[in-house]
Amino acid sequence: MRDDFDNIRAEREAPYLAVATNANKHAGLWKQIAIGIVVGHLSLASIGAVVWMVAAQLLVGDVQIVAPWAGKQG
């Protein structure tokens, strides 16, 4: 539970009013959702493009997968 000591006084001339932060609890949520959708779409699109390029190269047949740390064989 959150402690709120802003309205504590010896005498109250007005009834206690809750702070208005609860009304705007989800104010920026749509921006975060939109950014998540855009970033997720771009990530999946770039991964898909790389997969399609590798698949196209494999289908054409001129791909040589060589590990640079393996050195020359033979």
A tleap script that builds the chain and sets N, CA, C and O, in Angstrom:
source leaprc.protein.ff14SB
mol = sequence {
  NMET ARG ASP ASP PHE ASP ASN ILE ARG ALA
  GLU ARG GLU ALA PRO TYR LEU ALA VAL ALA
  THR ASN ALA ASN LYS HIE ALA GLY LEU TRP
  LYS GLN ILE ALA ILE GLY ILE VAL VAL GLY
  HIE LEU SER LEU ALA SER ILE GLY ALA VAL
  VAL TRP MET VAL ALA ALA GLN LEU LEU VAL
  GLY ASP VAL GLN ILE VAL ALA PRO TRP ALA
  GLY LYS GLN CGLY
}
set mol.1.N position { 0.840 -1.173 0.000 }
set mol.1.CA position { 0.000 0.000 0.000 }
set mol.1.C position { 0.888 1.239 0.000 }
set mol.1.O position { 1.908 1.276 0.688 }
set mol.2.N position { 0.506 2.240 -0.761 }
set mol.2.CA position { 1.296 3.455 -0.900 }
set mol.2.C position { 0.978 4.420 0.235 }
set mol.2.O position { -0.185 4.666 0.553 }
set mol.3.N position { 2.030 4.960 0.837 }
set mol.3.CA position { 1.840 5.956 1.888 }
set mol.3.C position { 1.771 7.331 1.255 }
set mol.3.O position { 2.620 7.693 0.441 }
set mol.4.N position { 0.746 8.103 1.635 }
set mol.4.CA position { 0.565 9.442 1.085 }
set mol.4.C position { 0.458 10.406 2.263 }
set mol.4.O position { -0.566 10.464 2.944 }
set mol.5.N position { 1.521 11.154 2.489 }
set mol.5.CA position { 1.542 12.075 3.614 }
set mol.5.C position { 1.388 13.525 3.167 }
set mol.5.O position { 1.634 14.439 3.954 }
set mol.6.N position { 0.984 13.753 1.912 }
set mol.6.CA position { 0.853 15.125 1.415 }
set mol.6.C position { -0.316 15.861 2.053 }
set mol.6.O position { -0.248 17.077 2.235 }
set mol.7.N position { -1.380 15.154 2.395 }
set mol.7.CA position { -2.595 15.813 2.880 }
set mol.7.C position { -2.760 15.719 4.397 }
set mol.7.O position { -3.855 15.963 4.904 }
set mol.8.N position { -1.722 15.377 5.122 }
set mol.8.CA position { -1.844 15.260 6.574 }
set mol.8.C position { -1.653 16.645 7.201 }
set mol.8.O position { -0.627 17.299 7.017 }
set mol.9.N position { -2.669 17.061 7.939 }
set mol.9.CA position { -2.639 18.328 8.667 }
set mol.9.C position { -3.355 18.140 9.991 }
set mol.9.O position { -4.082 17.166 10.181 }
set mol.10.N position { -3.147 19.067 10.895 }
set mol.10.CA position { -3.833 18.994 12.185 }
set mol.10.C position { -5.322 19.284 12.004 }
set mol.10.O position { -6.163 18.670 12.661 }
set mol.11.N position { -5.641 20.212 11.118 }
set mol.11.CA position { -7.043 20.565 10.876 }
set mol.11.C position { -7.333 20.432 9.395 }
set mol.11.O position { -6.506 20.779 8.552 }
set mol.12.N position { -8.496 19.936 9.094 }
set mol.12.CA position { -8.896 19.814 7.689 }
set mol.12.C position { -10.066 20.748 7.424 }
set mol.12.O position { -11.117 20.660 8.059 }
set mol.13.N position { -9.854 21.646 6.465 }
set mol.13.CA position { -10.961 22.514 6.093 }
set mol.13.C position { -11.749 21.955 4.917 }
set mol.13.O position { -12.852 22.421 4.631 }
set mol.14.N position { -11.188 20.953 4.228 }
set mol.14.CA position { -11.880 20.321 3.095 }
set mol.14.C position { -11.731 18.809 3.241 }
set mol.14.O position { -10.757 18.338 3.828 }
set mol.15.N position { -12.668 18.061 2.722 }
set mol.15.CA position { -12.534 16.598 2.800 }
set mol.15.C position { -11.331 16.120 1.987 }
set mol.15.O position { -10.903 16.774 1.037 }
set mol.16.N position { -10.801 14.969 2.382 }
set mol.16.CA position { -9.630 14.405 1.717 }
set mol.16.C position { -9.974 14.005 0.297 }
set mol.16.O position { -10.943 13.278 0.078 }
set mol.17.N position { -9.200 14.465 -0.670 }
set mol.17.CA position { -9.384 14.115 -2.072 }
set mol.17.C position { -8.194 13.276 -2.519 }
set mol.17.O position { -7.044 13.641 -2.277 }
set mol.18.N position { -8.470 12.174 -3.159 }
set mol.18.CA position { -7.393 11.310 -3.644 }
set mol.18.C position { -6.632 12.015 -4.764 }
set mol.18.O position { -7.193 12.829 -5.499 }
set mol.19.N position { -5.373 11.694 -4.877 }
set mol.19.CA position { -4.544 12.273 -5.934 }
set mol.19.C position { -5.038 11.742 -7.274 }
set mol.19.O position { -5.487 10.599 -7.356 }
set mol.20.N position { -4.963 12.549 -8.315 }
set mol.20.CA position { -5.543 12.200 -9.624 }
set mol.20.C position { -4.647 11.294 -10.460 }
set mol.20.O position { -4.862 11.190 -11.668 }
set mol.21.N position { -3.655 10.639 -9.872 }
set mol.21.CA position { -2.784 9.777 -10.662 }
set mol.21.C position { -3.504 8.501 -11.100 }
set mol.21.O position { -3.120 7.896 -12.101 }
set mol.22.N position { -4.523 8.086 -10.382 }
set mol.22.CA position { -5.244 6.869 -10.757 }
set mol.22.C position { -6.025 7.043 -12.053 }
set mol.22.O position { -6.264 6.068 -12.765 }
set mol.23.N position { -6.425 8.268 -12.366 }
set mol.23.CA position { -7.210 8.508 -13.578 }
set mol.23.C position { -6.347 8.344 -14.831 }
set mol.23.O position { -6.858 7.934 -15.873 }
set mol.24.N position { -5.069 8.653 -14.751 }
set mol.24.CA position { -4.184 8.586 -15.909 }
set mol.24.C position { -3.211 7.418 -15.810 }
set mol.24.O position { -2.073 7.519 -16.269 }
set mol.25.N position { -3.643 6.323 -15.219 }
set mol.25.CA position { -2.741 5.194 -15.003 }
set mol.25.C position { -2.304 4.566 -16.322 }
set mol.25.O position { -1.178 4.078 -16.414 }
set mol.26.N position { -3.151 4.562 -17.335 }
set mol.26.CA position { -2.844 3.943 -18.629 }
set mol.26.C position { -2.719 4.985 -19.736 }
set mol.26.O position { -3.017 4.691 -20.893 }
set mol.27.N position { -2.288 6.186 -19.401 }
set mol.27.CA position { -2.284 7.277 -20.371 }
set mol.27.C position { -1.323 7.031 -21.521 }
set mol.27.O position { -1.686 7.299 -22.666 }
set mol.28.N position { -0.124 6.537 -21.278 }
set mol.28.CA position { 0.853 6.353 -22.341 }
set mol.28.C position { 0.945 4.926 -22.840 }
set mol.28.O position { 1.869 4.584 -23.577 }
set mol.29.N position { 0.006 4.096 -22.450 }
set mol.29.CA position { 0.084 2.680 -22.803 }
set mol.29.C position { -0.040 2.456 -24.304 }
set mol.29.O position { 0.617 1.565 -24.843 }
set mol.30.N position { -0.856 3.233 -24.985 }
set mol.30.CA position { -1.044 3.029 -26.430 }
set mol.30.C position { 0.250 3.313 -27.185 }
set mol.30.O position { 0.508 2.690 -28.215 }
set mol.31.N position { 1.065 4.240 -26.694 }
set mol.31.CA position { 2.339 4.523 -27.351 }
set mol.31.C position { 3.285 3.340 -27.218 }
set mol.31.O position { 3.970 2.975 -28.174 }
set mol.32.N position { 3.324 2.738 -26.029 }
set mol.32.CA position { 4.192 1.588 -25.822 }
set mol.32.C position { 3.747 0.405 -26.668 }
set mol.32.O position { 4.580 -0.325 -27.205 }
set mol.33.N position { 2.434 0.210 -26.788 }
set mol.33.CA position { 1.924 -0.877 -27.618 }
set mol.33.C position { 2.270 -0.636 -29.079 }
set mol.33.O position { 2.677 -1.564 -29.778 }
set mol.34.N position { 2.113 0.606 -29.553 }
set mol.34.CA position { 2.423 0.928 -30.948 }
set mol.34.C position { 3.915 0.738 -31.240 }
set mol.34.O position { 4.276 0.202 -32.288 }
set mol.35.N position { 4.770 1.167 -30.332 }
set mol.35.CA position { 6.212 0.981 -30.525 }
set mol.35.C position { 6.556 -0.497 -30.533 }
set mol.35.O position { 7.386 -0.936 -31.329 }
set mol.36.N position { 5.934 -1.265 -29.662 }
set mol.36.CA position { 6.166 -2.705 -29.633 }
set mol.36.C position { 5.755 -3.389 -30.913 }
set mol.36.O position { 6.445 -4.289 -31.391 }
set mol.37.N position { 4.626 -2.968 -31.477 }
set mol.37.CA position { 4.166 -3.547 -32.741 }
set mol.37.C position { 5.132 -3.208 -33.865 }
set mol.37.O position { 5.474 -4.077 -34.667 }
set mol.38.N position { 5.577 -1.961 -33.935 }
set mol.38.CA position { 6.482 -1.538 -35.012 }
set mol.38.C position { 7.836 -2.240 -34.892 }
set mol.38.O position { 8.359 -2.751 -35.882 }
set mol.39.N position { 8.401 -2.267 -33.692 }
set mol.39.CA position { 9.703 -2.899 -33.502 }
set mol.39.C position { 9.617 -4.396 -33.748 }
set mol.39.O position { 10.518 -4.977 -34.354 }
set mol.40.N position { 8.547 -5.027 -33.287 }
set mol.40.CA position { 8.377 -6.455 -33.524 }
set mol.40.C position { 8.220 -6.780 -34.994 }
set mol.40.O position { 8.777 -7.764 -35.482 }
set mol.41.N position { 7.463 -5.953 -35.700 }
set mol.41.CA position { 7.273 -6.176 -37.135 }
set mol.41.C position { 8.592 -6.015 -37.892 }
set mol.41.O position { 8.911 -6.825 -38.762 }
set mol.42.N position { 9.351 -4.982 -37.566 }
set mol.42.CA position { 10.636 -4.775 -38.233 }
set mol.42.C position { 11.615 -5.908 -37.932 }
set mol.42.O position { 12.366 -6.329 -38.812 }
set mol.43.N position { 11.609 -6.395 -36.708 }
set mol.43.CA position { 12.501 -7.501 -36.343 }
set mol.43.C position { 12.140 -8.761 -37.121 }
set mol.43.O position { 13.006 -9.415 -37.702 }
set mol.44.N position { 10.863 -9.089 -37.126 }
set mol.44.CA position { 10.441 -10.292 -37.841 }
set mol.44.C position { 10.655 -10.154 -39.351 }
set mol.44.O position { 10.997 -11.132 -40.016 }
set mol.45.N position { 10.459 -8.960 -39.892 }
set mol.45.CA position { 10.670 -8.754 -41.325 }
set mol.45.C position { 12.139 -8.910 -41.691 }
set mol.45.O position { 12.462 -9.510 -42.717 }
set mol.46.N position { 13.030 -8.376 -40.864 }
set mol.46.CA position { 14.458 -8.511 -41.180 }
set mol.46.C position { 14.926 -9.955 -41.025 }
set mol.46.O position { 15.726 -10.429 -41.832 }
set mol.47.N position { 14.445 -10.658 -40.010 }
set mol.47.CA position { 14.795 -12.074 -39.861 }
set mol.47.C position { 14.257 -12.872 -41.041 }
set mol.47.O position { 14.948 -13.745 -41.566 }
set mol.48.N position { 13.042 -12.583 -41.459 }
set mol.48.CA position { 12.466 -13.272 -42.611 }
set mol.48.C position { 13.226 -12.996 -43.886 }
set mol.48.O position { 13.388 -13.892 -44.714 }
set mol.49.N position { 13.701 -11.759 -44.063 }
set mol.49.CA position { 14.467 -11.428 -45.260 }
set mol.49.C position { 15.781 -12.199 -45.293 }
set mol.49.O position { 16.189 -12.690 -46.346 }
set mol.50.N position { 16.439 -12.306 -44.150 }
set mol.50.CA position { 17.696 -13.063 -44.093 }
set mol.50.C position { 17.433 -14.535 -44.395 }
set mol.50.O position { 18.195 -15.154 -45.139 }
set mol.51.N position { 16.381 -15.099 -43.839 }
set mol.51.CA position { 16.049 -16.505 -44.098 }
set mol.51.C position { 15.748 -16.724 -45.573 }
set mol.51.O position { 16.186 -17.722 -46.146 }
set mol.52.N position { 15.005 -15.807 -46.205 }
set mol.52.CA position { 14.697 -15.951 -47.630 }
set mol.52.C position { 15.954 -15.819 -48.488 }
set mol.52.O position { 16.091 -16.519 -49.491 }
set mol.53.N position { 16.875 -14.928 -48.106 }
set mol.53.CA position { 18.113 -14.796 -48.879 }
set mol.53.C position { 18.961 -16.060 -48.781 }
set mol.53.O position { 19.518 -16.512 -49.782 }
set mol.54.N position { 19.061 -16.629 -47.586 }
set mol.54.CA position { 19.819 -17.870 -47.426 }
set mol.54.C position { 19.153 -18.996 -48.195 }
set mol.54.O position { 19.834 -19.781 -48.855 }
set mol.55.N position { 17.833 -19.085 -48.121 }
set mol.55.CA position { 17.120 -20.137 -48.844 }
set mol.55.C position { 17.297 -19.981 -50.355 }
set mol.55.O position { 17.468 -20.974 -51.061 }
set mol.56.N position { 17.257 -18.747 -50.855 }
set mol.56.CA position { 17.440 -18.528 -52.286 }
set mol.56.C position { 18.855 -18.919 -52.716 }
set mol.56.O position { 19.035 -19.516 -53.777 }
set mol.57.N position { 19.846 -18.591 -51.911 }
set mol.57.CA position { 21.216 -18.956 -52.240 }
set mol.57.C position { 21.408 -20.472 -52.205 }
set mol.57.O position { 22.132 -21.025 -53.034 }
set mol.58.N position { 20.775 -21.135 -51.268 }
set mol.58.CA position { 20.875 -22.588 -51.217 }
set mol.58.C position { 20.191 -23.238 -52.420 }
set mol.58.O position { 20.673 -24.238 -52.951 }
set mol.59.N position { 19.068 -22.664 -52.843 }
set mol.59.CA position { 18.367 -23.215 -54.001 }
set mol.59.C position { 19.156 -22.991 -55.286 }
set mol.59.O position { 19.159 -23.844 -56.174 }
set mol.60.N position { 19.818 -21.857 -55.385 }
set mol.60.CA position { 20.639 -21.592 -56.563 }
set mol.60.C position { 21.863 -22.503 -56.548 }
set mol.60.O position { 22.294 -22.973 -57.601 }
set mol.61.N position { 22.413 -22.751 -55.399 }
set mol.61.CA position { 23.467 -23.726 -55.268 }
set mol.61.C position { 24.871 -23.172 -55.200 }
set mol.61.O position { 25.820 -23.955 -55.209 }
set mol.62.N position { 25.057 -21.871 -55.134 }
set mol.62.CA position { 26.422 -21.362 -55.089 }
set mol.62.C position { 26.794 -20.835 -53.705 }
set mol.62.O position { 27.601 -19.914 -53.583 }
set mol.63.N position { 26.210 -21.417 -52.677 }
set mol.63.CA position { 26.566 -21.018 -51.319 }
set mol.63.C position { 27.631 -21.957 -50.788 }
set mol.63.O position { 27.519 -23.177 -50.910 }
set mol.64.N position { 28.641 -21.390 -50.211 }
set mol.64.CA position { 29.665 -22.184 -49.550 }
set mol.64.C position { 29.741 -21.712 -48.110 }
set mol.64.O position { 30.100 -20.566 -47.838 }
set mol.65.N position { 29.403 -22.593 -47.201 }
set mol.65.CA position { 29.448 -22.266 -45.782 }
set mol.65.C position { 30.816 -22.659 -45.274 }
set mol.65.O position { 31.161 -23.839 -45.207 }
set mol.66.N position { 31.598 -21.638 -44.914 }
set mol.66.CA position { 32.967 -21.879 -44.479 }
set mol.66.C position { 33.137 -21.198 -43.131 }
set mol.66.O position { 32.810 -20.021 -42.976 }
set mol.67.N position { 33.643 -21.930 -42.171 }
set mol.67.CA position { 33.944 -21.354 -40.869 }
set mol.67.C position { 35.303 -20.676 -40.953 }
set mol.67.O position { 36.284 -21.333 -41.300 }
set mol.68.N position { 35.396 -19.391 -40.651 }
set mol.68.CA position { 36.660 -18.688 -40.804 }
set mol.68.C position { 37.739 -19.174 -39.839 }
set mol.68.O position { 38.924 -18.978 -40.108 }
set mol.69.N position { 37.369 -19.791 -38.745 }
set mol.69.CA position { 38.353 -20.260 -37.788 }
set mol.69.C position { 38.868 -21.658 -38.105 }
set mol.69.O position { 39.795 -22.141 -37.455 }
set mol.70.N position { 38.269 -22.314 -39.106 }
set mol.70.CA position { 38.636 -23.692 -39.408 }
set mol.70.C position { 39.970 -23.770 -40.155 }
set mol.70.O position { 40.665 -24.781 -40.053 }
set mol.71.N position { 40.336 -22.754 -40.884 }
set mol.71.CA position { 41.579 -22.782 -41.645 }
set mol.71.C position { 41.417 -23.609 -42.918 }
set mol.71.O position { 40.327 -24.077 -43.246 }
set mol.72.N position { 42.517 -23.772 -43.614 }
set mol.72.CA position { 42.451 -24.521 -44.875 }
set mol.72.C position { 42.545 -26.023 -44.607 }
set mol.72.O position { 43.335 -26.482 -43.782 }
set mol.73.N position { 41.728 -26.759 -45.320 }
set mol.73.CA position { 41.726 -28.215 -45.201 }
set mol.73.C position { 42.558 -28.789 -46.346 }
set mol.73.O position { 42.331 -28.446 -47.506 }
set mol.74.N position { 43.501 -29.641 -46.037 }
set mol.74.CA position { 44.263 -30.345 -47.066 }
set mol.74.C position { 45.315 -29.530 -47.615 }
set mol.74.O position { 46.049 -29.980 -48.494 }
savepdb mol mol.pdb
quit
